[in-house]
Amino acid sequence: MLKVNINGDDIESTYEAKTKGYYFSLNDETWKLSRNVAININLVKEVINPELLEGYLSTLKYLSCELSTSSVKLINNNFKRFIVNVKPRRIDEFSLVRFRGADGKDNNIMSSVRILIKKWYELGSSGIDQDAYDFLCKLIITDNKKGEVVRRRDQVKGPFTDIELQSFLEACYRAYDKRKIDITQLAMALLISATGRRPLQISQMKVSDIKEIKLYDNSYSYVISIPRIKQGLGFREACRNYQVTKDLYDLLLKQCDLSIEKVRIAFNRELTNKEFENIPLFLSSKKIKDIKINNELRELFVSDKAHEYSLKINKVLSFITESENVISERTNERLNVNSRRFRYTVGTRAAREGASELVIAELLDHSTTQYTGVYVEFNADHVARIDQAVGNHMKKYAGFFQGKIQDNSSIKENELLVRDLSGEVTGACDGCKSCRANVPIPCYTCHHFRPFVDAPHIELRDHLLKQRERVMTITNDATISKTLDRTIMAVEEVVRKCKDLKLQRSNRHE
């Protein structure tokens, strides 16, 4: 078979991608660039003019070896849009102007196309006219309005409210308690919500990234190292520390033990200290088997091949929200959950606590403060807005009450009675024998709680509303006073459901 050279490149030669351990050749239909990213080259080959194929492959090869895999995939996808839209024999200024007037109006798309075509011309490959290169050099592409969803408090895409965040966190523990998710999935969800990091960063972590640092006698700091991915760096070339709570640290230690044990069982031998340190925090069991079968044991420790797919983390977030039916009190619909919204939430909560733009940039793993100003703009005036849905005038019920109403006479032997602040019995608990919560207030948002139909729930609701008003008067801090809102909504929901059940019971007796 005749071998073709592209700018001196043998089309059958293999090249290492930016992510170490991944190789591709120019005649592959798909280029596997990392654990999570593969580029379908054939989709572009099928639509591009043959005269442009050589320059396209040569330039994309260069970018695949130099840029992050996600950037290369985006560039390739948007270049395909350019080819399908314009169908150029050569790329000149006219073809770019045509595209800019149509699909290229999206600044992100045009930026991707510009990166590829400019590098194509600079590498000396044929197919790009001088006027096209000059046009792209002069073209001003403004940034899309970053932070708009934060600035306008977007209810679907922006940062979570305190109530929404608490609802999600309780759903995580509830799903684990019901055995719908395991420790690994719980750790994934809590890491994303606590740090606001991207799923790819979390998926690249190793057991050695979980650290306990002794400060002085009986005092410790709990720190995790999270890989950086947006600075043009390769796999784990740089990490940034993030302090976490003792509870999250303990959970991650359990996850470390699980991963270590999986590798030990797969290898059927004890591991060296170096191997211990490089075990992925979140393992792909399937990839471990493949690595063992292919006798590529070293790959498990030096590449991302045994790390769990980042897509798995996104699926865990969605599964928890759907299975536990987490509802937003703002939209009265199922909460839209993704890693980006947790990221926005970390930034806005930090700004609310008075953090500077520099501190927020550090928390969000930004290299500059270019995009952190929007969080500082999210000031106390926004937070102080009191939702009209709270209290007696509440018109929507967001599913904060997770238990089931039961008749006063149907108490089971294994159930513990729950009393209100005055000592009146308000319901029963069927599962929290070791619970240390300050009953009864936390009970109303717990799925183990079984409130009684005829219990004095209205009195508790009124007490909480007065307490909320009192806290606001004393502290003049809306953030503190709103900590009761979620419980108030749950109690209000119980009041409504009990009223409906009493009405049904009355109708049956008529």
XYZ file of C-alpha atoms in Angstrom:
510
model
C 0.000 0.000 0.000
C 1.276 3.446 -0.939
C 2.144 5.599 2.065
C 1.137 9.257 1.945
C 3.174 12.021 3.569
C 1.462 15.090 5.014
C 3.937 17.901 5.536
C 6.546 15.242 6.181
C 4.219 13.222 8.428
C 3.794 9.546 7.618
C 0.046 8.908 7.709
C 0.677 5.542 9.350
C 2.915 6.963 12.072
C 1.538 7.294 15.578
C 1.599 10.468 17.654
C 1.160 10.954 21.382
C -1.738 13.213 22.373
C -1.464 15.952 24.974
C -2.629 13.371 27.525
C 0.225 10.931 28.070
C -0.422 7.328 27.155
C -2.820 8.030 24.260
C -1.705 7.657 20.663
C -3.323 8.174 17.270
C -2.402 8.037 13.589
C -3.622 10.322 10.826
C -5.535 7.576 9.060
C -7.532 6.554 12.144
C -11.239 7.240 11.810
C -11.346 8.181 15.499
C -8.564 9.747 17.542
C -8.642 8.666 21.186
C -7.038 11.640 22.944
C -7.814 10.890 26.588
C -9.881 8.771 28.923
C -12.936 10.915 28.265
C -12.402 12.371 24.790
C -12.381 10.760 21.352
C -12.637 12.750 18.106
C -14.485 11.330 15.121
C -12.201 12.420 12.292
C -14.253 10.528 9.744
C -17.186 12.915 10.160
C -15.053 15.731 8.762
C -13.374 13.553 6.122
C -16.777 12.733 4.664
C -17.684 16.392 4.025
C -14.383 18.233 3.472
C -13.035 18.976 0.001
C -10.137 16.567 -0.772
C -7.868 19.557 -1.469
C -8.248 20.635 2.172
C -7.860 17.216 3.787
C -4.076 17.304 4.066
C -3.980 20.679 5.820
C -6.852 19.764 8.108
C -5.232 16.528 9.332
C -1.812 18.103 9.768
C -3.164 21.050 11.756
C -5.467 18.976 13.935
C -2.563 16.636 14.673
C -0.538 19.622 15.917
C -3.412 20.877 18.092
C -4.046 17.387 19.505
C -0.460 17.245 20.729
C -0.487 20.768 22.193
C -3.966 21.643 23.474
C -6.337 20.100 25.986
C -8.467 17.299 24.622
C -11.744 19.105 25.275
C -10.492 22.149 23.341
C -9.468 20.010 20.352
C -12.854 18.280 20.315
C -14.662 21.630 20.369
C -12.446 23.002 17.588
C -13.039 19.942 15.427
C -16.807 20.004 15.930
C -17.063 23.685 15.064
C -14.773 23.334 12.045
C -17.131 20.654 10.730
C -19.981 23.164 11.035
C -17.930 25.590 8.962
C -17.272 22.988 6.244
C -20.907 21.826 6.089
C -22.202 25.398 6.041
C -19.821 26.917 3.465
C -18.482 23.878 1.493
C -15.268 25.707 0.458
C -12.733 24.390 -2.096
C -10.227 26.751 -0.514
C -10.606 28.835 2.618
C -10.615 32.519 1.696
C -11.985 35.700 3.210
C -15.314 35.349 1.400
C -15.971 31.882 2.874
C -15.255 33.171 6.388
C -17.502 36.217 5.929
C -20.322 33.935 4.735
C -19.894 31.728 7.798
C -19.642 34.694 10.155
C -22.955 35.988 8.837
C -24.657 32.672 9.507
C -23.550 30.003 11.998
C -20.421 31.925 12.974
C -22.421 34.591 14.807
C -21.878 32.493 17.921
C -18.583 33.840 19.264
C -17.540 30.486 20.730
C -17.932 28.783 17.348
C -16.046 31.491 15.479
C -13.241 31.472 18.038
C -12.744 27.724 17.520
C -12.676 28.061 13.734
C -10.185 30.925 13.981
C -7.787 28.902 16.145
C -7.635 26.050 13.640
C -7.413 28.132 10.448
C -4.766 30.531 11.780
C -2.583 27.675 12.966
C -3.186 25.914 9.623
C -1.791 28.914 7.760
C 1.116 29.418 10.202
C 2.167 25.774 9.797
C 2.520 26.368 6.048
C -0.103 23.845 4.943
C -1.911 24.536 1.680
C -5.579 25.492 1.471
C -5.654 28.850 3.298
C -5.493 32.138 1.388
C -3.561 35.133 2.707
C -6.718 37.275 2.828
C -8.422 34.678 5.064
C -5.531 34.793 7.535
C -5.466 38.605 7.513
C -9.240 38.707 8.065
C -8.996 36.445 11.115
C -6.099 38.449 12.573
C -8.173 41.653 12.382
C -11.469 40.063 13.440
C -12.574 41.169 16.893
C -14.489 38.422 18.693
C -15.903 39.618 21.982
C -16.296 37.265 24.907
C -19.770 35.895 25.392
C -21.392 37.480 28.411
C -19.822 35.360 31.100
C -21.527 35.405 34.444
C -24.905 36.572 33.169
C -26.701 33.646 34.799
C -25.081 34.650 38.103
C -25.855 38.328 37.678
C -29.536 37.803 36.907
C -29.993 35.008 39.489
C -31.149 32.599 36.812
C -33.473 30.083 38.457
C -32.525 27.205 36.151
C -28.870 27.797 35.252
C -27.539 30.119 37.961
C -26.283 29.495 41.505
C -28.417 27.523 43.921
C -30.208 29.162 46.800
C -29.310 27.944 50.284
C -32.538 25.961 50.365
C -31.854 24.305 46.987
C -28.319 23.371 48.022
C -29.511 21.940 51.328
C -32.237 19.999 49.516
C -29.675 18.409 47.223
C -27.294 17.520 50.068
C -30.074 15.919 52.079
C -31.119 14.007 48.956
C -27.565 12.626 48.701
C -27.627 11.255 52.233
C -31.196 10.062 51.822
C -30.336 8.161 48.632
C -27.364 6.575 50.395
C -29.504 5.674 53.412
C -31.984 3.984 51.055
C -29.074 2.205 49.298
C -29.899 3.798 45.975
C -26.279 4.973 45.741
C -23.057 3.614 47.241
C -20.163 5.316 49.023
C -18.387 6.021 45.730
C -21.368 7.838 44.249
C -21.959 9.725 47.495
C -18.318 10.849 47.533
C -18.555 12.026 43.912
C -21.671 14.103 44.589
C -20.389 15.667 47.806
C -16.999 16.513 46.269
C -18.659 18.349 43.390
C -21.055 20.226 45.654
C -18.365 21.187 48.196
C -15.625 22.269 45.798
C -17.453 23.426 42.661
C -14.777 21.684 40.590
C -15.430 20.232 37.147
C -16.204 16.491 36.899
C -13.016 15.928 34.863
C -10.940 17.357 37.724
C -12.641 15.116 40.264
C -12.230 12.049 38.034
C -8.448 12.668 37.796
C -7.861 12.584 41.555
C -5.749 9.889 43.233
C -5.786 8.493 46.759
C -2.641 10.471 47.594
C -4.619 13.681 47.063
C -6.481 13.158 50.353
C -4.356 14.613 53.144
C -4.485 15.277 56.885
C -2.126 18.047 57.993
C -1.243 18.437 61.663
C -1.288 22.084 62.716
C -0.486 21.690 66.431
C -1.466 19.346 69.272
C -4.859 17.744 68.578
C -5.554 20.147 65.724
C -5.612 19.116 62.077
C -6.426 20.561 58.698
C -8.052 18.372 56.042
C -6.884 19.137 52.528
C -7.446 17.617 49.106
C -5.333 18.269 46.010
C -7.404 18.712 42.866
C -5.808 18.556 39.390
C -5.999 21.668 37.231
C -7.282 21.275 33.668
C -8.053 24.700 32.159
C -4.535 26.072 31.900
C -3.365 24.060 28.878
C -1.816 21.480 31.203
C -1.576 17.748 30.655
C -2.872 15.005 32.930
C -2.157 15.992 36.556
C 0.646 18.383 35.610
C -0.493 20.740 38.354
C -2.842 20.585 41.346
C -4.357 23.099 43.710
C -5.198 22.443 47.373
C -8.697 22.809 48.760
C -9.635 22.574 52.439
C -12.582 20.321 53.319
C -14.500 19.354 56.435
C -13.586 16.429 58.663
C -16.777 14.611 57.614
C -15.955 14.831 53.926
C -12.339 13.847 54.625
C -13.503 10.723 56.495
C -15.807 9.789 53.616
C -12.978 10.194 51.103
C -10.719 8.000 53.238
C -13.312 5.236 52.978
C -13.365 5.736 49.220
C -9.560 5.467 49.166
C -9.746 2.138 50.993
C -12.287 0.837 48.472
C -10.102 1.761 45.497
C -6.955 0.318 47.065
C -8.727 -2.952 47.831
C -10.059 -3.213 44.261
C -6.555 -2.854 42.834
C -5.079 -5.285 45.354
C -7.685 -7.907 44.439
C -7.200 -7.317 40.703
C -3.405 -7.721 40.977
C -3.591 -10.487 43.608
C -0.564 -9.092 45.428
C 0.492 -6.425 47.882
C 1.177 -2.999 46.371
C 4.281 -0.851 46.711
C 4.128 2.564 48.364
C 4.548 4.217 44.970
C 1.659 2.214 43.580
C -0.499 3.101 46.578
C 0.003 6.818 45.959
C -0.986 6.616 42.305
C -4.172 4.577 42.622
C -7.135 6.546 41.194
C -9.573 7.799 43.810
C -12.439 6.773 41.531
C -11.659 3.614 39.588
C -13.203 2.182 36.467
C -13.534 -1.524 37.254
C -13.898 -2.388 33.581
C -10.677 -0.603 32.645
C -8.777 -2.369 35.438
C -9.794 -5.696 33.935
C -8.739 -4.555 30.447
C -5.385 -3.332 31.763
C -4.792 -6.632 33.545
C -5.765 -8.708 30.505
C -3.478 -6.684 28.228
C -0.669 -6.800 30.811
C -0.490 -2.995 30.933
C -0.264 -2.732 34.731
C 2.015 0.298 34.593
C -0.671 2.237 32.702
C -2.950 2.094 35.731
C -0.562 4.244 37.752
C 0.921 6.663 35.194
C -2.061 7.532 32.975
C -5.762 8.288 33.305
C -6.797 4.985 31.727
C -8.088 3.409 34.943
C -9.831 6.565 36.188
C -13.624 6.706 36.088
C -15.221 8.606 33.218
C -16.155 12.191 34.123
C -19.536 11.541 32.508
C -20.235 9.059 35.323
C -20.081 11.912 37.848
C -22.626 13.957 35.905
C -24.911 10.925 35.780
C -24.657 10.496 39.562
C -25.791 14.098 40.125
C -28.777 13.618 37.817
C -29.690 10.240 39.318
C -29.798 11.589 42.874
C -31.967 14.531 41.847
C -34.390 12.362 39.894
C -34.614 9.409 42.282
C -35.172 11.655 45.313
C -37.325 14.134 43.375
C -35.428 17.223 44.532
C -37.666 20.231 43.889
C -36.676 23.896 43.636
C -38.694 26.230 45.823
C -38.317 28.916 43.156
C -39.612 27.043 40.122
C -41.642 24.342 41.899
C -40.068 21.928 39.396
C -37.335 19.342 39.682
C -34.010 21.004 40.449
C -31.719 21.359 37.453
C -28.419 20.017 38.782
C -25.028 20.163 37.089
C -21.461 20.835 38.160
C -21.473 24.368 36.745
C -24.277 25.436 39.080
C -22.320 24.167 42.102
C -19.383 26.193 40.817
C -21.510 29.332 40.666
C -22.811 28.571 44.150
C -19.327 28.285 45.660
C -18.465 31.684 44.181
C -21.622 33.471 45.301
C -21.509 32.050 48.815
C -17.875 33.127 49.163
C -18.742 36.645 47.979
C -21.633 36.780 50.428
C -19.175 36.033 53.231
C -17.038 38.963 52.125
C -14.329 37.128 50.167
C -12.291 39.218 47.740
C -12.080 38.584 44.013
C -8.615 37.102 44.534
C -9.889 34.616 47.121
C -12.837 33.680 44.907
C -10.483 33.097 41.979
C -8.468 30.747 44.183
C -11.593 28.887 45.302
C -12.793 28.431 41.716
C -9.324 27.532 40.415
C -9.122 30.594 38.153
C -5.676 31.813 37.132
C -6.837 35.465 37.115
C -9.647 37.573 38.584
C -10.974 38.408 35.102
C -14.312 36.657 35.642
C -14.751 36.820 39.421
C -16.180 40.337 39.658
C -19.668 39.083 38.872
C -19.701 37.137 42.145
C -18.872 40.222 44.173
C -21.731 42.009 42.386
C -24.013 39.306 43.786
C -24.355 41.322 46.973
C -26.491 41.383 50.081
C -29.341 43.152 48.274
C -29.915 39.994 46.276
C -29.671 37.719 49.285
C -31.986 39.886 51.382
C -34.948 39.317 49.059
C -37.477 37.286 51.034
C -39.329 34.678 49.004
C -43.064 35.366 49.126
C -43.654 31.627 49.114
C -42.579 31.380 52.763
C -45.091 31.227 55.596
C -48.857 31.385 55.714
C -49.116 32.872 52.242
C -47.214 30.004 50.705
C -48.786 29.019 47.386
C -46.421 26.347 46.170
C -45.193 23.244 47.933
C -41.771 22.061 46.912
C -41.650 18.564 48.366
C -39.470 19.392 51.381
C -41.475 16.992 53.514
C -40.143 13.509 52.685
C -42.047 11.291 55.115
C -45.589 9.954 55.164
C -48.596 11.113 57.150
C -50.048 8.409 59.384
C -53.024 8.048 61.691
C -52.394 8.555 65.404
C -53.636 5.070 66.215
C -51.328 3.225 63.816
C -48.105 3.399 65.828
C -45.767 0.448 65.297
C -43.769 -1.195 68.067
C -40.399 -0.212 66.639
C -41.348 3.435 66.122
C -40.155 6.163 68.478
C -42.523 8.989 69.376
C -41.505 12.520 68.373
C -42.739 15.403 70.534
C -42.940 19.110 69.805
C -41.431 21.904 71.876
C -44.328 21.789 74.360
C -44.156 18.019 74.779
C -47.119 17.181 72.539
C -46.701 14.102 70.331
C -46.423 15.179 66.692
C -45.486 11.894 65.033
C -43.219 8.879 65.061
C -39.816 7.869 63.696
C -39.419 4.484 62.051
C -35.701 4.392 61.439
C -33.516 6.913 63.245
C -32.842 5.068 66.503
C -29.370 6.590 66.709
C -30.472 10.046 65.576
C -29.115 12.924 67.639
C -31.039 15.688 65.896
C -32.632 18.405 67.974
C -36.197 17.132 67.481
C -38.767 17.970 66.324
C -37.641 20.700 63.918
C -35.205 18.608 61.797
C -37.733 15.745 61.666
C -39.994 17.510 59.182
C -37.386 17.239 56.425
C -36.407 13.633 57.275
C -37.814 10.696 55.297
C -38.054 8.584 58.491
C -40.553 10.978 60.103
C -44.236 9.928 60.212
C -46.275 12.956 61.394
C -49.719 12.262 62.868
C -52.803 13.679 61.200
C -54.218 15.248 64.374
C -50.963 16.576 65.807
C -50.407 20.333 66.472
C -48.307 21.071 63.378
C -49.848 24.523 62.890
C -48.586 25.619 66.306
C -45.038 24.553 65.414
C -45.238 26.385 62.082
C -46.396 29.581 63.784
C -43.604 29.243 66.355
C -40.999 28.938 63.575
C -42.394 31.953 61.720
C -42.180 34.055 64.890
C -38.647 32.786 65.537
C -37.656 33.708 61.999
C -39.013 37.220 62.473
C -37.272 37.527 65.842
C -33.908 36.449 64.413
C -34.268 38.987 61.604
C -35.075 41.747 64.091
C -32.115 40.915 66.348
C -29.460 40.251 63.702
C -30.793 42.276 60.758
C -29.256 39.475 58.706
C -31.579 37.909 56.131
C -29.160 35.071 55.510
C -29.344 33.879 59.122
C -33.100 34.312 59.382
C -33.663 32.321 56.179
C -32.032 29.221 57.648
C -35.475 28.264 58.950
C -37.242 28.652 55.593
C -36.812 25.086 54.437
C -38.239 23.652 57.653
C -41.102 26.154 57.592
C -41.975 25.017 54.081
C -41.849 21.376 55.144
C -44.109 21.999 58.151
C -46.485 23.997 55.945
C -46.610 21.059 53.577
C -47.469 18.707 56.449
C -50.222 21.089 57.561
C -51.720 21.094 54.073
C -51.555 17.313 53.696
C -53.082 16.728 57.116
C -55.903 19.130 56.226
C -56.552 17.200 52.991
C -56.572 13.859 54.832
C -58.972 15.177 57.482
C -61.273 16.405 54.736
C -61.191 13.016 53.024
C -61.879 11.285 56.333
C -64.813 13.610 56.986
C -66.275 12.950 53.544
C -66.099 9.176 54.087
C -68.092 9.462 57.322
C -70.876 11.514 55.774
